[in-house]
PDB file of C-alpha atoms in Angstrom:
ATOM      1  CA  MET A  97      -6.745  -1.969  12.523  1.00 93.00           C
ATOM      2  CA  LEU A  98      -6.944   0.503   9.248  1.00 96.00           C
ATOM      3  CA  PHE A  99      -4.108   2.298   8.448  1.00 98.00           C
ATOM      4  CA  HIS A 100      -4.182   5.002   5.907  1.00 98.00           C
ATOM      5  CA  VAL A 101      -0.954   4.307   3.694  1.00 98.00           C
ATOM      6  CA  ARG A 102       0.768   7.082   0.890  1.00 98.00           C
ATOM      7  CA  MET A 103       3.664   5.378  -1.175  1.00 98.00           C
ATOM      8  CA  ASP A 104       5.615   7.453  -3.492  1.00 98.00           C
ATOM      9  CA  VAL A 105       7.857   5.195  -5.785  1.00 98.00           C
ATOM     10  CA  ASN A 106      11.086   6.349  -7.197  1.00 98.00           C
ATOM     11  CA  ILE A 107      12.889   4.083  -9.188  1.00 97.00           C
ATOM     12  CA  PRO A 108      16.277   5.081 -10.448  1.00 97.00           C
ATOM     13  CA  GLY A 109      16.760   6.156 -14.098  1.00 95.00           C
ATOM     14  CA  ASP A 110      19.642   3.817 -14.276  1.00 97.00           C
ATOM     15  CA  LEU A 111      17.855   0.647 -13.531  1.00 97.00           C
ATOM     16  CA  PRO A 112      17.974  -1.701 -16.594  1.00 97.00           C
ATOM     17  CA  GLN A 113      14.733  -2.039 -17.750  1.00 97.00           C
ATOM     18  CA  ALA A 114      14.279  -5.657 -17.655  1.00 97.00           C
ATOM     19  CA  GLU A 115      14.949  -5.758 -13.691  1.00 97.00           C
ATOM     20  CA  ALA A 116      12.600  -2.814 -13.317  1.00 97.00           C
ATOM     21  CA  ALA A 117       9.710  -4.936 -15.440  1.00 98.00           C
ATOM     22  CA  GLU A 118      10.384  -7.841 -13.031  1.00 98.00           C
ATOM     23  CA  ILE A 119      10.165  -6.057  -9.796  1.00 98.00           C
ATOM     24  CA  ILE A 120       6.993  -4.199 -11.387  1.00 98.00           C
ATOM     25  CA  ALA A 121       5.299  -7.861 -12.056  1.00 98.00           C
ATOM     26  CA  ARG A 122       6.152  -9.053  -8.926  1.00 98.00           C
ATOM     27  CA  GLU A 123       4.704  -6.104  -7.040  1.00 98.00           C
ATOM     28  CA  ARG A 124       1.650  -6.221  -9.144  1.00 98.00           C
ATOM     29  CA  ALA A 125       1.111 -10.007  -7.721  1.00 98.00           C
ATOM     30  CA  TYR A 126       1.986  -9.335  -4.075  1.00 98.00           C
ATOM     31  CA  SER A 127      -0.066  -6.227  -4.189  1.00 98.00           C
ATOM     32  CA  GLN A 128      -3.220  -8.250  -5.805  1.00 98.00           C
ATOM     33  CA  GLU A 129      -3.096 -11.493  -3.455  1.00 98.00           C
ATOM     34  CA  LEU A 130      -3.085  -8.840  -0.691  1.00 98.00           C
ATOM     35  CA  GLN A 131      -6.104  -7.394  -1.898  1.00 98.00           C
ATOM     36  CA  MET A 132      -8.052 -10.542  -2.751  1.00 98.00           C
ATOM     37  CA  SER A 133      -7.081 -11.000   1.157  1.00 98.00           C
ATOM     38  CA  GLY A 134      -8.587  -8.238   2.314  1.00 96.00           C
ATOM     39  CA  LYS A 135      -5.810  -6.784   4.001  1.00 98.00           C
ATOM     40  CA  TRP A 136      -4.961  -3.847   1.342  1.00 98.00           C
ATOM     41  CA  ARG A 137      -8.503  -3.107   1.457  1.00 96.00           C
ATOM     42  CA  HIS A 138      -8.433  -0.063  -1.311  1.00 97.00           C
ATOM     43  CA  ILE A 139      -5.678   1.495  -3.449  1.00 98.00           C
ATOM     44  CA  TRP A 140      -6.063   4.672  -5.580  1.00 98.00           C
ATOM     45  CA  ARG A 141      -3.424   6.304  -8.046  1.00 97.00           C
ATOM     46  CA  ILE A 142      -2.900   9.587  -7.443  1.00 98.00           C
ATOM     47  CA  VAL A 143      -3.247  11.316 -10.591  1.00 98.00           C
ATOM     48  CA  GLY A 144       0.463  12.556 -12.343  1.00 97.00           C
ATOM     49  CA  GLN A 145       2.320  10.862 -10.087  1.00 98.00           C
ATOM     50  CA  TYR A 146       3.720   7.522  -9.417  1.00 97.00           C
ATOM     51  CA  ALA A 147       2.043   7.283  -5.996  1.00 98.00           C
ATOM     52  CA  ASN A 148      -0.917   5.993  -4.412  1.00 98.00           C
ATOM     53  CA  TYR A 149      -2.909   6.391  -1.538  1.00 98.00           C
ATOM     54  CA  SER A 150      -4.113   2.699   0.466  1.00 98.00           C
ATOM     55  CA  VAL A 151      -6.269   1.657   3.562  1.00 98.00           C
ATOM     56  CA  PHE A 152      -4.870  -1.608   4.996  1.00 98.00           C
ATOM     57  CA  ASP A 153      -6.651  -3.514   7.551  1.00 97.00           C
ATOM     58  CA  VAL A 154      -4.267  -5.678   9.358  1.00 97.00           C
ATOM     59  CA  LYS A 155      -3.682  -7.043  13.155  1.00 97.00           C
ATOM     60  CA  ASP A 156      -1.041  -4.307  14.309  1.00 96.00           C
ATOM     61  CA  ASN A 157       1.616  -2.260  13.709  1.00 96.00           C
ATOM     62  CA  ALA A 158       4.295  -5.185  13.130  1.00 98.00           C
ATOM     63  CA  GLU A 159       1.986  -6.832  10.439  1.00 98.00           C
ATOM     64  CA  LEU A 160       1.656  -3.895   8.348  1.00 98.00           C
ATOM     65  CA  HIS A 161       5.488  -3.433   8.380  1.00 98.00           C
ATOM     66  CA  GLU A 162       5.959  -7.041   7.439  1.00 98.00           C
ATOM     67  CA  ILE A 163       3.456  -6.217   4.219  1.00 98.00           C
ATOM     68  CA  LEU A 164       5.183  -2.808   3.636  1.00 98.00           C
ATOM     69  CA  SER A 165       8.564  -4.305   3.941  1.00 98.00           C
ATOM     70  CA  GLY A 166       7.548  -7.123   1.750  1.00 98.00           C
ATOM     71  CA  LEU A 167       7.025  -5.031  -1.161  1.00 98.00           C
ATOM     72  CA  PRO A 168       9.039  -6.001  -4.248  1.00 98.00           C
ATOM     73  CA  LEU A 169       9.111  -1.647  -5.059  1.00 98.00           C
ATOM     74  CA  PHE A 170       9.791  -1.019  -1.064  1.00 98.00           C
ATOM     75  CA  LYS A 171      13.823   0.065  -0.985  1.00 97.00           C
ATOM     76  CA  PHE A 172      12.387   2.560  -4.005  1.00 98.00           C
ATOM     77  CA  MET A 173       9.152   3.783  -1.815  1.00 98.00           C
ATOM     78  CA  GLU A 174       9.060   6.814   0.359  1.00 98.00           C
ATOM     79  CA  ILE A 175       5.988   5.599   2.501  1.00 98.00           C
ATOM     80  CA  GLU A 176       3.745   8.031   5.050  1.00 98.00           C
ATOM     81  CA  VAL A 177       1.289   5.787   7.286  1.00 98.00           C
ATOM     82  CA  THR A 178      -1.365   7.161   9.478  1.00 98.00           C
ATOM     83  CA  PRO A 179      -3.486   5.042  11.736  1.00 97.00           C
ATOM     84  CA  LEU A 180      -6.780   5.230  11.231  1.00 95.00           C
ATOM     85  CA  VAL A 181      -9.807   4.876  13.599  1.00 90.00           C
ATOM     86  CA  ARG A 182     -14.070   4.464  12.790  1.00 85.00           C
ATOM     87  CA  HIS A 183     -15.753   8.351  13.176  1.00 86.00           C
ATOM     88  CA  PRO A 184     -18.798   8.176  15.347  1.00 88.00           C
ATOM     89  CA  SER A 185     -20.446   9.812  12.254  1.00 90.00           C
ATOM     90  CA  SER A 186     -19.765   7.386  10.185  1.00 86.00           C
ATOM     91  CA  VAL A 187     -23.322   5.612   8.716  1.00 89.00           C
ATOM     92  CA  ARG A 188     -21.449   2.510   7.873  1.00 82.00           C
ATOM     93  CA  GLU A 189     -21.072  -0.492  10.220  1.00 78.00           C
ATOM     94  CA  ASP A 190     -18.389  -2.153   8.471  1.00 72.00           C
ATOM     95  CA  ASP A 191     -15.693   0.891   9.011  1.00 66.00           C
ATOM     96  CA  SER A 192     -13.947  -0.688  11.683  1.00 62.00           C
TER      97      SER A 192
END
């Protein structure tokens, strides 16, 4: 199943800089592992914001929830999820 996910990150200003840096490093490693596995198909930064649009390709809602809740920055995020389905006019065969 494909999902379009918007993630807005709001790290508290009073979080110690070293702690924030460590969480961000873990976030990067976790997200890159998911990208290499094919589960996190696309990620785009939203210009001027600490936010992104992503596309996930996972088995079901439960797997997506597990992935998202496992993000090290999860507790600092607002997340909006939209399920996707292949458009009948798509010329790409791998859009399922």
